PDB file of C-alpha atoms in Angstrom:
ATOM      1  CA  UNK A   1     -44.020  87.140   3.143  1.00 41.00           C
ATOM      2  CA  UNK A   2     -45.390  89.413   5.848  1.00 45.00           C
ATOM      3  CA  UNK A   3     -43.045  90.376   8.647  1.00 46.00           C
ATOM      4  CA  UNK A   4     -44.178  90.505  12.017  1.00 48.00           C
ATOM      5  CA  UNK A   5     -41.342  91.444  14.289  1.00 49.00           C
ATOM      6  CA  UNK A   6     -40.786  95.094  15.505  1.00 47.00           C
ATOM      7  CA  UNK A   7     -39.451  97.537  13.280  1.00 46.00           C
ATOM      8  CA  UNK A   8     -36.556 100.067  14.233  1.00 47.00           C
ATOM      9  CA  UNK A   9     -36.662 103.674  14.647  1.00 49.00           C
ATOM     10  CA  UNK A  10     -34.749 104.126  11.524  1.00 61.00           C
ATOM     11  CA  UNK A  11     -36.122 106.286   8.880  1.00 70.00           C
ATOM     12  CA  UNK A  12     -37.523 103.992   5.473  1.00 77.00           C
ATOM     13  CA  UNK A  13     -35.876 104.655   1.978  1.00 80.00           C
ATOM     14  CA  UNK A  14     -37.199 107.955   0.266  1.00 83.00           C
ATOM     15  CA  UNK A  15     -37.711 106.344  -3.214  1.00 85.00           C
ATOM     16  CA  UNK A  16     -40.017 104.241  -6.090  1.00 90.00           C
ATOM     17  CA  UNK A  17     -43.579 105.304  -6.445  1.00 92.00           C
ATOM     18  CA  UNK A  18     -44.047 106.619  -2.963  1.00 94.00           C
ATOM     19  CA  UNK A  19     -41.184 109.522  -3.500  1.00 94.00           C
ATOM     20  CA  UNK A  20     -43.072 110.667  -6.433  1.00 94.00           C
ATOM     21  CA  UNK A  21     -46.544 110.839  -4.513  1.00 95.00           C
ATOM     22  CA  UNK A  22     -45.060 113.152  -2.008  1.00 95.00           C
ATOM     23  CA  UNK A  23     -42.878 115.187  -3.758  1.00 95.00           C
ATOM     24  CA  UNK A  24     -46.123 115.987  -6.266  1.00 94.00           C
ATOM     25  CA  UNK A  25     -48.062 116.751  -2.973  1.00 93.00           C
ATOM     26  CA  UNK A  26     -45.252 118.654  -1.571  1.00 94.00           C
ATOM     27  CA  UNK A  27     -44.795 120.574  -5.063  1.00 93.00           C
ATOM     28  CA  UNK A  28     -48.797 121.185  -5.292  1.00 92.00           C
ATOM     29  CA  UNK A  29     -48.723 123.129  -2.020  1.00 93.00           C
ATOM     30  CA  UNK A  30     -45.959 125.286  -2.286  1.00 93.00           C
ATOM     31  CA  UNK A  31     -46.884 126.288  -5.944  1.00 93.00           C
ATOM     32  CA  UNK A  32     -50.173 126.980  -4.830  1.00 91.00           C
ATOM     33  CA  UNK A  33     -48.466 128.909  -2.019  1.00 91.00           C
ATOM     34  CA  UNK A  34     -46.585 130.768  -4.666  1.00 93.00           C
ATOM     35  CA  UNK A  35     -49.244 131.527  -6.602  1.00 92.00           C
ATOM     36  CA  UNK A  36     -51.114 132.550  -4.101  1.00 90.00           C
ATOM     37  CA  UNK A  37     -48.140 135.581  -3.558  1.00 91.00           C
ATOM     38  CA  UNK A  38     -47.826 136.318  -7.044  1.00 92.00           C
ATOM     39  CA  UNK A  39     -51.783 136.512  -7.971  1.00 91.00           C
ATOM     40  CA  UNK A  40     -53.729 135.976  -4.983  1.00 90.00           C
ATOM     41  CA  UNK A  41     -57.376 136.270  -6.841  1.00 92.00           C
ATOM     42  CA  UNK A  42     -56.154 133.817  -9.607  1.00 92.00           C
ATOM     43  CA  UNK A  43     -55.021 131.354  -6.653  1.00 89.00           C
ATOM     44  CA  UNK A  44     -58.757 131.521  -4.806  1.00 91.00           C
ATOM     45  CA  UNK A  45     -60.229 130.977  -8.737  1.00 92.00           C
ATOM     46  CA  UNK A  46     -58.015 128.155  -9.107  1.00 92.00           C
ATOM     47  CA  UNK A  47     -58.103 126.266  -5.841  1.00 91.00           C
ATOM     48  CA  UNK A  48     -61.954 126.562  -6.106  1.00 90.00           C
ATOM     49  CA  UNK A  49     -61.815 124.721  -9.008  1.00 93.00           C
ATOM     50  CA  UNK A  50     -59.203 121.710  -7.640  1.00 93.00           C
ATOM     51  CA  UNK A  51     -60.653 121.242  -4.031  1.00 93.00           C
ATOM     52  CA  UNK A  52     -63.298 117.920  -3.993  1.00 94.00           C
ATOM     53  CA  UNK A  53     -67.089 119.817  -3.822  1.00 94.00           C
ATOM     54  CA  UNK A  54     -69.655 116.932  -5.209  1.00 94.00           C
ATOM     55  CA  UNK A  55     -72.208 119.730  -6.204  1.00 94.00           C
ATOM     56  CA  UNK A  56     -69.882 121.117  -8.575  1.00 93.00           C
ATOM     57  CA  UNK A  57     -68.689 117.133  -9.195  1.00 94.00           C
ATOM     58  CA  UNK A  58     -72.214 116.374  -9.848  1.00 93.00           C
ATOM     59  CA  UNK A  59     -72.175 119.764 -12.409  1.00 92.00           C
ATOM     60  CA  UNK A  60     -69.284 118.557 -14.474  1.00 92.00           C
ATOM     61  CA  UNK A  61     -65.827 118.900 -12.579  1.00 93.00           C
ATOM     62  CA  UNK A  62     -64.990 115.456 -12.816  1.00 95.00           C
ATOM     63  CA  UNK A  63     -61.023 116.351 -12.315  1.00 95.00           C
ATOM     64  CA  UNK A  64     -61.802 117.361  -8.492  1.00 95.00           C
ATOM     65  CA  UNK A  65     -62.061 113.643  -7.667  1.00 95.00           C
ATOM     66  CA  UNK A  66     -58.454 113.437  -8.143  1.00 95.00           C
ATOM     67  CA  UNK A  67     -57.106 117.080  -7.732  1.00 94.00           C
ATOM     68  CA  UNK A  68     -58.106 117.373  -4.485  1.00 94.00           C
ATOM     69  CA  UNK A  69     -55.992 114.978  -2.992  1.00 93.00           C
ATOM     70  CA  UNK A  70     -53.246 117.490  -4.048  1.00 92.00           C
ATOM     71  CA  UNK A  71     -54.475 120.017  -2.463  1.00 91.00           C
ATOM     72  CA  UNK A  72     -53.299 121.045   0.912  1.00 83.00           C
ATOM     73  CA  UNK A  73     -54.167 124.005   3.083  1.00 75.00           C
ATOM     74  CA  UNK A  74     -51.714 124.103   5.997  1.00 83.00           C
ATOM     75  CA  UNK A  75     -48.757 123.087   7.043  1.00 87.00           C
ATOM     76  CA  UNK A  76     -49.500 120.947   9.895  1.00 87.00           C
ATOM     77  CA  UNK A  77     -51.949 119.030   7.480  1.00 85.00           C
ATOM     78  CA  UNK A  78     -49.079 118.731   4.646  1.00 90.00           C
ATOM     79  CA  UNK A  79     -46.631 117.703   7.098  1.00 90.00           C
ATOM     80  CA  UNK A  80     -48.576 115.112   8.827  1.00 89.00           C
ATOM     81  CA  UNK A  81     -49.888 114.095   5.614  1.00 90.00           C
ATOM     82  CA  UNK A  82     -46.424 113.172   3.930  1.00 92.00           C
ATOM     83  CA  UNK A  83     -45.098 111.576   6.595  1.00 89.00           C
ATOM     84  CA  UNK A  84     -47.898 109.159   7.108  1.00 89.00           C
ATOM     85  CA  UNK A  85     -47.335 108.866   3.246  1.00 92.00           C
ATOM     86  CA  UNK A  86     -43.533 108.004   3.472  1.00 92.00           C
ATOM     87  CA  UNK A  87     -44.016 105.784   5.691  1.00 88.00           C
ATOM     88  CA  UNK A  88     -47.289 103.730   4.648  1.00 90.00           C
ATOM     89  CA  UNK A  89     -45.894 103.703   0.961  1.00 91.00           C
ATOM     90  CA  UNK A  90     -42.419 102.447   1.916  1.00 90.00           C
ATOM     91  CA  UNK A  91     -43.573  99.415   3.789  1.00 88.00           C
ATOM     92  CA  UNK A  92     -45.680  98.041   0.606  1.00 91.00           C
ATOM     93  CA  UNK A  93     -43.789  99.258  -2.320  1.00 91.00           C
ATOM     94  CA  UNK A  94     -40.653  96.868  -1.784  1.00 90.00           C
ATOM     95  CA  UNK A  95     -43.094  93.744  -1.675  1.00 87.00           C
ATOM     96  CA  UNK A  96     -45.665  95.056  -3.682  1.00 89.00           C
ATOM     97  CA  UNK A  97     -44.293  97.201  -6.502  1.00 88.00           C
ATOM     98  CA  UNK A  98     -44.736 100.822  -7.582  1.00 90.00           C
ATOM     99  CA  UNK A  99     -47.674 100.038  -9.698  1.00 90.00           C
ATOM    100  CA  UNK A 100     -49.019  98.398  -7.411  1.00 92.00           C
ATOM    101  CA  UNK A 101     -48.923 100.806  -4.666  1.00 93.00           C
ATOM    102  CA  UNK A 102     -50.062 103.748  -7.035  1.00 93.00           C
ATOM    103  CA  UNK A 103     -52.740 101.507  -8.264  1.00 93.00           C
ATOM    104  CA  UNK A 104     -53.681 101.737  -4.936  1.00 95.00           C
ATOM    105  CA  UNK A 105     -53.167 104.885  -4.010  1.00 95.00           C
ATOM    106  CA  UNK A 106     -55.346 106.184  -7.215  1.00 95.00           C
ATOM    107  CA  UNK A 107     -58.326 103.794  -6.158  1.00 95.00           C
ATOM    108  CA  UNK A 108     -58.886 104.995  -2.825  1.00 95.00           C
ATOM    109  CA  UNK A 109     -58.223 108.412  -3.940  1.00 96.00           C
ATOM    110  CA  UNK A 110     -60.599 108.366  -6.671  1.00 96.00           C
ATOM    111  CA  UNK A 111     -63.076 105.412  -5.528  1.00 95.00           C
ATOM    112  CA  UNK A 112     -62.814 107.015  -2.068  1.00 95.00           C
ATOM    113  CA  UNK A 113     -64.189 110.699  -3.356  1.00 95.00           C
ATOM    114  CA  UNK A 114     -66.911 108.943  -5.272  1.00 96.00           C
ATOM    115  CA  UNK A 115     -68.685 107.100  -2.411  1.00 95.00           C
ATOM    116  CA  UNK A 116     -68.109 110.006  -0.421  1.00 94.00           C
ATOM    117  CA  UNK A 117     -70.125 112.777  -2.819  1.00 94.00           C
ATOM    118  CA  UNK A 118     -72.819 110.407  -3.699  1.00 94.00           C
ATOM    119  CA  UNK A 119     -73.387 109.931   0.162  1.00 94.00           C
ATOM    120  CA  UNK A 120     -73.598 113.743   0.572  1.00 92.00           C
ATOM    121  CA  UNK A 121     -76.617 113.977  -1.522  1.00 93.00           C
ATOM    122  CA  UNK A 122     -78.170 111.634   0.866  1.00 91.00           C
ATOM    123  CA  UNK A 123     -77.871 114.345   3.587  1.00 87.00           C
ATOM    124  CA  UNK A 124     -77.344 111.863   6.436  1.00 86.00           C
ATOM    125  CA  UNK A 125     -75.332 112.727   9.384  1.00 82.00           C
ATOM    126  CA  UNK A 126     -75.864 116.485   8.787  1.00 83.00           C
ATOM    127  CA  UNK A 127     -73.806 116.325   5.012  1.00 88.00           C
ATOM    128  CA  UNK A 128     -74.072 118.835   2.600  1.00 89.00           C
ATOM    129  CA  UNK A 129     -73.265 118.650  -1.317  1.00 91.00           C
ATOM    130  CA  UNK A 130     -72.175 122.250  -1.289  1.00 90.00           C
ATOM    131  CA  UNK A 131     -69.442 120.923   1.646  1.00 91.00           C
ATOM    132  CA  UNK A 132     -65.977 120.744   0.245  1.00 92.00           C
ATOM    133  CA  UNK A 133     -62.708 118.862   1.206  1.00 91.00           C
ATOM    134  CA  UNK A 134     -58.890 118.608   0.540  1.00 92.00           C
ATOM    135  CA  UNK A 135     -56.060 116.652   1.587  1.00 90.00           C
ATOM    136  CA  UNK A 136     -54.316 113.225   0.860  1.00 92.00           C
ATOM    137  CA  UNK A 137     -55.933 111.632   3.734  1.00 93.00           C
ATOM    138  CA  UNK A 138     -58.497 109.319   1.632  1.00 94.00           C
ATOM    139  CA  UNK A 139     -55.265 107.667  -0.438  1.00 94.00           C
ATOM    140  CA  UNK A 140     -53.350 107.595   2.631  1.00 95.00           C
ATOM    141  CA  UNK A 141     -56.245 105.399   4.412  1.00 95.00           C
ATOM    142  CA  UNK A 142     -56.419 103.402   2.069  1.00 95.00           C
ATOM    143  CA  UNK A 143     -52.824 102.517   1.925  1.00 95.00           C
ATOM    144  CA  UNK A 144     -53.201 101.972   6.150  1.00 94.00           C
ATOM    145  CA  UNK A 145     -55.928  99.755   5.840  1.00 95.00           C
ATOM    146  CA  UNK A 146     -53.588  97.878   3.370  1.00 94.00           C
ATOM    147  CA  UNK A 147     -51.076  97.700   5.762  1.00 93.00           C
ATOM    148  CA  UNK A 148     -53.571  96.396   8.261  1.00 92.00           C
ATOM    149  CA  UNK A 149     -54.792  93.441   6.030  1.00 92.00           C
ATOM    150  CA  UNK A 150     -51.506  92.052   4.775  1.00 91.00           C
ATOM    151  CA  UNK A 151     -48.954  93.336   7.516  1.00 88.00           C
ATOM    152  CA  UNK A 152     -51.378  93.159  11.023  1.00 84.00           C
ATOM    153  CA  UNK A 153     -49.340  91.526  13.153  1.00 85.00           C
ATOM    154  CA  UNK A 154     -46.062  94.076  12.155  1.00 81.00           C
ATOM    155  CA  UNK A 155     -45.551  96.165  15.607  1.00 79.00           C
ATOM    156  CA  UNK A 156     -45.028 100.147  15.373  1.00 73.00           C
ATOM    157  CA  UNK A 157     -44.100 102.703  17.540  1.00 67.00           C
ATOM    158  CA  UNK A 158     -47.264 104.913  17.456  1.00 61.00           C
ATOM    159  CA  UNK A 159     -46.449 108.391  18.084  1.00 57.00           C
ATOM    160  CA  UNK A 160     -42.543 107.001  18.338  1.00 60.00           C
ATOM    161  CA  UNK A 161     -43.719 106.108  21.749  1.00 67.00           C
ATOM    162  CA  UNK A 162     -46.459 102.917  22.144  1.00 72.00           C
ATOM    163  CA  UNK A 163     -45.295 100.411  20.458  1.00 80.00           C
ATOM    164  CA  UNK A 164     -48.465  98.730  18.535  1.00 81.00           C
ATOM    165  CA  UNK A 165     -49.827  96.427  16.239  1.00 85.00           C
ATOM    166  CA  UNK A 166     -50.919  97.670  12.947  1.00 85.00           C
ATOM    167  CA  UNK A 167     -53.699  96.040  12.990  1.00 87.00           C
ATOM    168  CA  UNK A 168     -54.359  97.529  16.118  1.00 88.00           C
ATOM    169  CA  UNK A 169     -52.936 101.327  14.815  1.00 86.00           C
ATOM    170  CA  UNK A 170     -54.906 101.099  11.547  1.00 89.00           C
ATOM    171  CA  UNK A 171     -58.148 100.658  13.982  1.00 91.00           C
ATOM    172  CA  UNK A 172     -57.522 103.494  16.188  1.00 89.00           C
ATOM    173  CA  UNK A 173     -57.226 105.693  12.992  1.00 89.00           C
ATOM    174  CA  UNK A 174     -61.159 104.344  11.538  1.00 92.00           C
ATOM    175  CA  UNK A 175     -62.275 104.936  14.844  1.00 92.00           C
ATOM    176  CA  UNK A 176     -61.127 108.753  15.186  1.00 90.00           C
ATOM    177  CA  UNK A 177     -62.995 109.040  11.417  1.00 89.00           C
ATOM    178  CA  UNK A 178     -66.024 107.429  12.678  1.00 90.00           C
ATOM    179  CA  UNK A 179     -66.108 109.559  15.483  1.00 88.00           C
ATOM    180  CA  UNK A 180     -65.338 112.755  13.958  1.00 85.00           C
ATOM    181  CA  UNK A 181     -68.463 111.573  11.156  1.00 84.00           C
ATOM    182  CA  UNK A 182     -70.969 110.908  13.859  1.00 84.00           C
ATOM    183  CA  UNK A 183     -69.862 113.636  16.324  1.00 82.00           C
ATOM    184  CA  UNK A 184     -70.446 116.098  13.004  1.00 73.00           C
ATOM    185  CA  UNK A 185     -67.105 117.782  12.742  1.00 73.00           C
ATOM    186  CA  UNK A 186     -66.018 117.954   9.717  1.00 80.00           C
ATOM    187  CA  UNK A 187     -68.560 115.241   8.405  1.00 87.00           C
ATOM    188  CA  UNK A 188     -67.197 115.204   5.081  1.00 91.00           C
ATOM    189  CA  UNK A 189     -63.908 114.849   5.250  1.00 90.00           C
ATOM    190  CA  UNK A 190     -64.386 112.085   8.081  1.00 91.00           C
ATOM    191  CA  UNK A 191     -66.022 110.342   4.816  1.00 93.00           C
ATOM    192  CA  UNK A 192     -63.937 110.606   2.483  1.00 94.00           C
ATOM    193  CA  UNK A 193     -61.360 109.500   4.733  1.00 93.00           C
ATOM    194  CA  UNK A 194     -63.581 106.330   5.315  1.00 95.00           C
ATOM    195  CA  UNK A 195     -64.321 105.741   1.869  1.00 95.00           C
ATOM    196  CA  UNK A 196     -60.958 105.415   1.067  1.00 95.00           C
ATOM    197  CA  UNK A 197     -59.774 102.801   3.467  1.00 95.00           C
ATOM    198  CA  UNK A 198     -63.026 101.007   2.022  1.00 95.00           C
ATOM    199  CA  UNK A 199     -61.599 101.102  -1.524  1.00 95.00           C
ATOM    200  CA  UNK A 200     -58.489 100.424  -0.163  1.00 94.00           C
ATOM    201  CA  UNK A 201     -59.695  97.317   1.047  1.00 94.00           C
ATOM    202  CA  UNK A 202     -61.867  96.561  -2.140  1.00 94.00           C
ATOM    203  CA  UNK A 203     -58.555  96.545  -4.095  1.00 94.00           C
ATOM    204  CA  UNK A 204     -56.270  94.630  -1.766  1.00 91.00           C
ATOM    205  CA  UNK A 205     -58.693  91.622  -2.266  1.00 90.00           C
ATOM    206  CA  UNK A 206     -59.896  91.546  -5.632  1.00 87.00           C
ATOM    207  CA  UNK A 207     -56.903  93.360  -7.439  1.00 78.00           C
ATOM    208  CA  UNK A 208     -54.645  91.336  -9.485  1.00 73.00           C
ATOM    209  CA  UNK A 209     -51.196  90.780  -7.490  1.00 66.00           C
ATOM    210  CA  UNK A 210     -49.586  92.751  -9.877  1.00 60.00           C
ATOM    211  CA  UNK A 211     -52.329  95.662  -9.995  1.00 57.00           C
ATOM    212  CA  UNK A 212     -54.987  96.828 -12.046  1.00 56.00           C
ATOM    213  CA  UNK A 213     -53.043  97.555 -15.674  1.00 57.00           C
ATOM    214  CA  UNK A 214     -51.174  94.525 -15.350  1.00 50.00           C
ATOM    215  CA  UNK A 215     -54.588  92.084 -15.160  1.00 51.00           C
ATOM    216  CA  UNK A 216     -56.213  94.349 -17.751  1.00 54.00           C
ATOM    217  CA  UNK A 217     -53.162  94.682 -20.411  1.00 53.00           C
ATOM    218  CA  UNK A 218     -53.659  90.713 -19.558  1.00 53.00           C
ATOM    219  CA  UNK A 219     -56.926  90.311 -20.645  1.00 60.00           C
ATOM    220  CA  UNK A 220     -56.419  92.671 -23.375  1.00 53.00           C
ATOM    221  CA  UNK A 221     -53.708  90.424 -24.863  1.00 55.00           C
ATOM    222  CA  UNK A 222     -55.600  87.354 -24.211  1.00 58.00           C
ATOM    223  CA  UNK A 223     -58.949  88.529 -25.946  1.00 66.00           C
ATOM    224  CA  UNK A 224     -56.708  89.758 -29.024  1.00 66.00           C
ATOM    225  CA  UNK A 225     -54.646  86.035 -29.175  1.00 68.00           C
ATOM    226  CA  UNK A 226     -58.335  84.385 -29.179  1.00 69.00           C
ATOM    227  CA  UNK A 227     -59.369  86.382 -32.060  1.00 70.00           C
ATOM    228  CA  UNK A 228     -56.351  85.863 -33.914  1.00 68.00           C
ATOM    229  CA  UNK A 229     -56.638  81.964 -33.409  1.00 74.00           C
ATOM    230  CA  UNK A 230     -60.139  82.357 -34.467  1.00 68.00           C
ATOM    231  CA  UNK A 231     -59.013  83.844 -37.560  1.00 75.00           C
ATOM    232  CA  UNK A 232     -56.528  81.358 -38.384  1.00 74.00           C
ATOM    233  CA  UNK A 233     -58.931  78.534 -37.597  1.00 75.00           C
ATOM    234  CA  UNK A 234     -61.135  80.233 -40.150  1.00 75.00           C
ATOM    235  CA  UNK A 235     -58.471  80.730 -42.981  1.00 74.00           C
ATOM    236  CA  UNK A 236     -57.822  76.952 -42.610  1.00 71.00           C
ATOM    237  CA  UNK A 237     -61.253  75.623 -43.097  1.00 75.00           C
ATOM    238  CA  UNK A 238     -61.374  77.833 -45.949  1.00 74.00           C
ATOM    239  CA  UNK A 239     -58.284  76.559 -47.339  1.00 72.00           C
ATOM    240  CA  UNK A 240     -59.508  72.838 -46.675  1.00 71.00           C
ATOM    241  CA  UNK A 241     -62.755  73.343 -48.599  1.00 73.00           C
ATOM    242  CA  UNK A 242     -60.479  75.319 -51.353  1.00 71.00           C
ATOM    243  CA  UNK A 243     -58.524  72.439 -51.388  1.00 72.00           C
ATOM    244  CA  UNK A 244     -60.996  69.627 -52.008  1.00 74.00           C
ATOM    245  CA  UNK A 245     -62.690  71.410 -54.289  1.00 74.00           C
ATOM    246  CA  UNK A 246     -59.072  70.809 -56.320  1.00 73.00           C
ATOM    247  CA  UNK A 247     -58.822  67.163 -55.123  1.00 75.00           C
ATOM    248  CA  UNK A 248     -56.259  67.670 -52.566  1.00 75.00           C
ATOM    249  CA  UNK A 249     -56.324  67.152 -49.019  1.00 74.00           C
ATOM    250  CA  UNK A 250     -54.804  68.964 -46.397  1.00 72.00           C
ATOM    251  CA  UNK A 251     -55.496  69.002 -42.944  1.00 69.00           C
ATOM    252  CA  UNK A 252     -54.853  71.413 -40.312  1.00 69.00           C
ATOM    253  CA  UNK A 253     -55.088  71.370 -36.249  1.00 70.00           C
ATOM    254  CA  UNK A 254     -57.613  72.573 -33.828  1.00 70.00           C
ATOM    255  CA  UNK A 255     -55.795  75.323 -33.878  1.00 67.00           C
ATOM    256  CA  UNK A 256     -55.165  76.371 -37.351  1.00 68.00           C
ATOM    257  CA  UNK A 257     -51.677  75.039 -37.790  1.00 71.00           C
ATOM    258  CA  UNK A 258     -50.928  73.114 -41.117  1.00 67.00           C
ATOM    259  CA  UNK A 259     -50.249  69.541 -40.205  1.00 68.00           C
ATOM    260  CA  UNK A 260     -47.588  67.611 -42.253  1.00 66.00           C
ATOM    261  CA  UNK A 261     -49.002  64.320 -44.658  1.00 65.00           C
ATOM    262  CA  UNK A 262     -45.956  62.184 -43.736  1.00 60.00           C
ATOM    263  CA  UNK A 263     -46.891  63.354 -39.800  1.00 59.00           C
ATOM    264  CA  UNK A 264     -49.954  61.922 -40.124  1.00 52.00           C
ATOM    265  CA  UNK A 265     -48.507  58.641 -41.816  1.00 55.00           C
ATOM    266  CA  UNK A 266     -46.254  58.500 -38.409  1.00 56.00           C
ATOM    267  CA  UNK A 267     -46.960  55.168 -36.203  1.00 55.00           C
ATOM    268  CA  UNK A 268     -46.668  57.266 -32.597  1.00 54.00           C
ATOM    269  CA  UNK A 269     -45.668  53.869 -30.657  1.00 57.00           C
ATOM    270  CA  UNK A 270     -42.640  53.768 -33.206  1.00 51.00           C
ATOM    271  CA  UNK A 271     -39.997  55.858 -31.985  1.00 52.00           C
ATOM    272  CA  UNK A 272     -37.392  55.265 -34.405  1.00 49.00           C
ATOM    273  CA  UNK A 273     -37.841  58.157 -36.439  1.00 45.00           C
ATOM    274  CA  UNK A 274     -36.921  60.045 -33.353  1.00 46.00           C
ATOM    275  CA  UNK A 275     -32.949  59.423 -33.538  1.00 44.00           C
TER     276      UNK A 275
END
């Protein structure tokens, strides 16, 4: 159930799904920044080639709609980043799951970064195809958009000093992205971070309550049970034709089990034969 009384100042558990997104993030960065030490012109080659840039998206580097969310350039951003990540990702993984929250995570990442470089091509608002972006911002809006949907009346301490809806918090946040997209500073990134709190939103109402893979491995398993019934329907109809053909009669269910003669010679009022 959703909570709605105050939280405490207390730091959430470090842990599940949402330790492993920030501890990739964290490791992405500082490799990068190693990298960058050790080989400084293969670093520039190979963040080119991870940052989010839908002309080169739109040319084949399909991998930069998820590699860029790794990709951080300072430390402020990293920092700021995480810790919006930590605690987003704490508050829905213990009533939501890991999957779940990854699932998530993923879609606005992804989904996000998809909406974002088509609407680039449109060149509305001043944006640019060549324009690039980086950061974990469009996964991390849609996980606050999440939290504003099924936890909006929970109370925060914004800043660790207004205490606030999230409802209320989660606004402020779309409204400093809408702003920085109409004002034209950084356009693009103002975007993406938009289009992820939309797919955010997207998969908070029509995902399966158990995510994505769960529903799917679902209807995987229930397409694969049909066709096996329809098999074994098939088999017996054969086997009853087989059968009369050889002056026997059998008779099977509706679905495909063999049903037993002295069953069928059963009176079902007569309960007798139950003891």
């Amino acid at each position: 159930m959703p909570r709605s009384g105050p939280i405490s100042l207390s730091l959430p558990a470090f842990a599940g799904t949402t330790r492993k997104l920030i501890l990739l993030n964290v490791g992405a960065f500082f490799g990068l920044l190693l990298l960058r030490w050790l080989s400084p012109q293969l670093e520039a080659v190979l963040f080119s080639h991870l940052l989010l840039e839908p002309l080169a998206v739109a040319h084949g580097e399909v991998w930069q709609l998820l590699t860029y969310s790794f990709v951080e350039q300072g430390i402020i951003g990293i920092l700021f980043g995480m810790l919006t990540l930590w605690f987003t990702g704490s508050l829905l993984e213990p009533s939501f799951g890991g999957r779940w929250l990854g699932e998530l995570y993923l879609t606005s990442v992804i989904g996000g970064a998809l909406l974002a470089s088509a609407i680039s091509f449109t060149h509305v608002l001043g944006l640019r195809p060549d324009v690039v972006a980086t950061g974990a911002w469009a996964g991390i809006f849609g996980l606050l958009v999440a939290i504003a949907m099924i936890f909006g009346d929970q109370e925060f301490l914004l800043w660790f000093v207004l205490r606030i809806k999230a409802k209320y918090m989660v606004a402020i946040y779309i409204l400093i992205a809408v702003a920085m997209l109409l004002k034209q500073a950084d356009s693009f990134g103002a975007l993406l971070q938009l289009s992820g709190a939309l797919f955010g939103a997207l998969y908070v109402k029509f995902a399966p309550r158990r995510g994505l893979a769960f529903g799917f491995s679902e209807r995987y398993f229930g397409v694969r049970n049909n066709y096996y019934r329809w098999k074994r329907r098939r088999a017996a109809r054969k086997f009853e034709v087989y059968m009369r053909k050889q002056n026997r009669e059998v008779h099977f269910d509706k679905d495909g089990r063999y049903v037993d003669p002295d069953e069928l010679r059963k009176n079902p009022n007569d309960k007798r034969w139950m003891n």
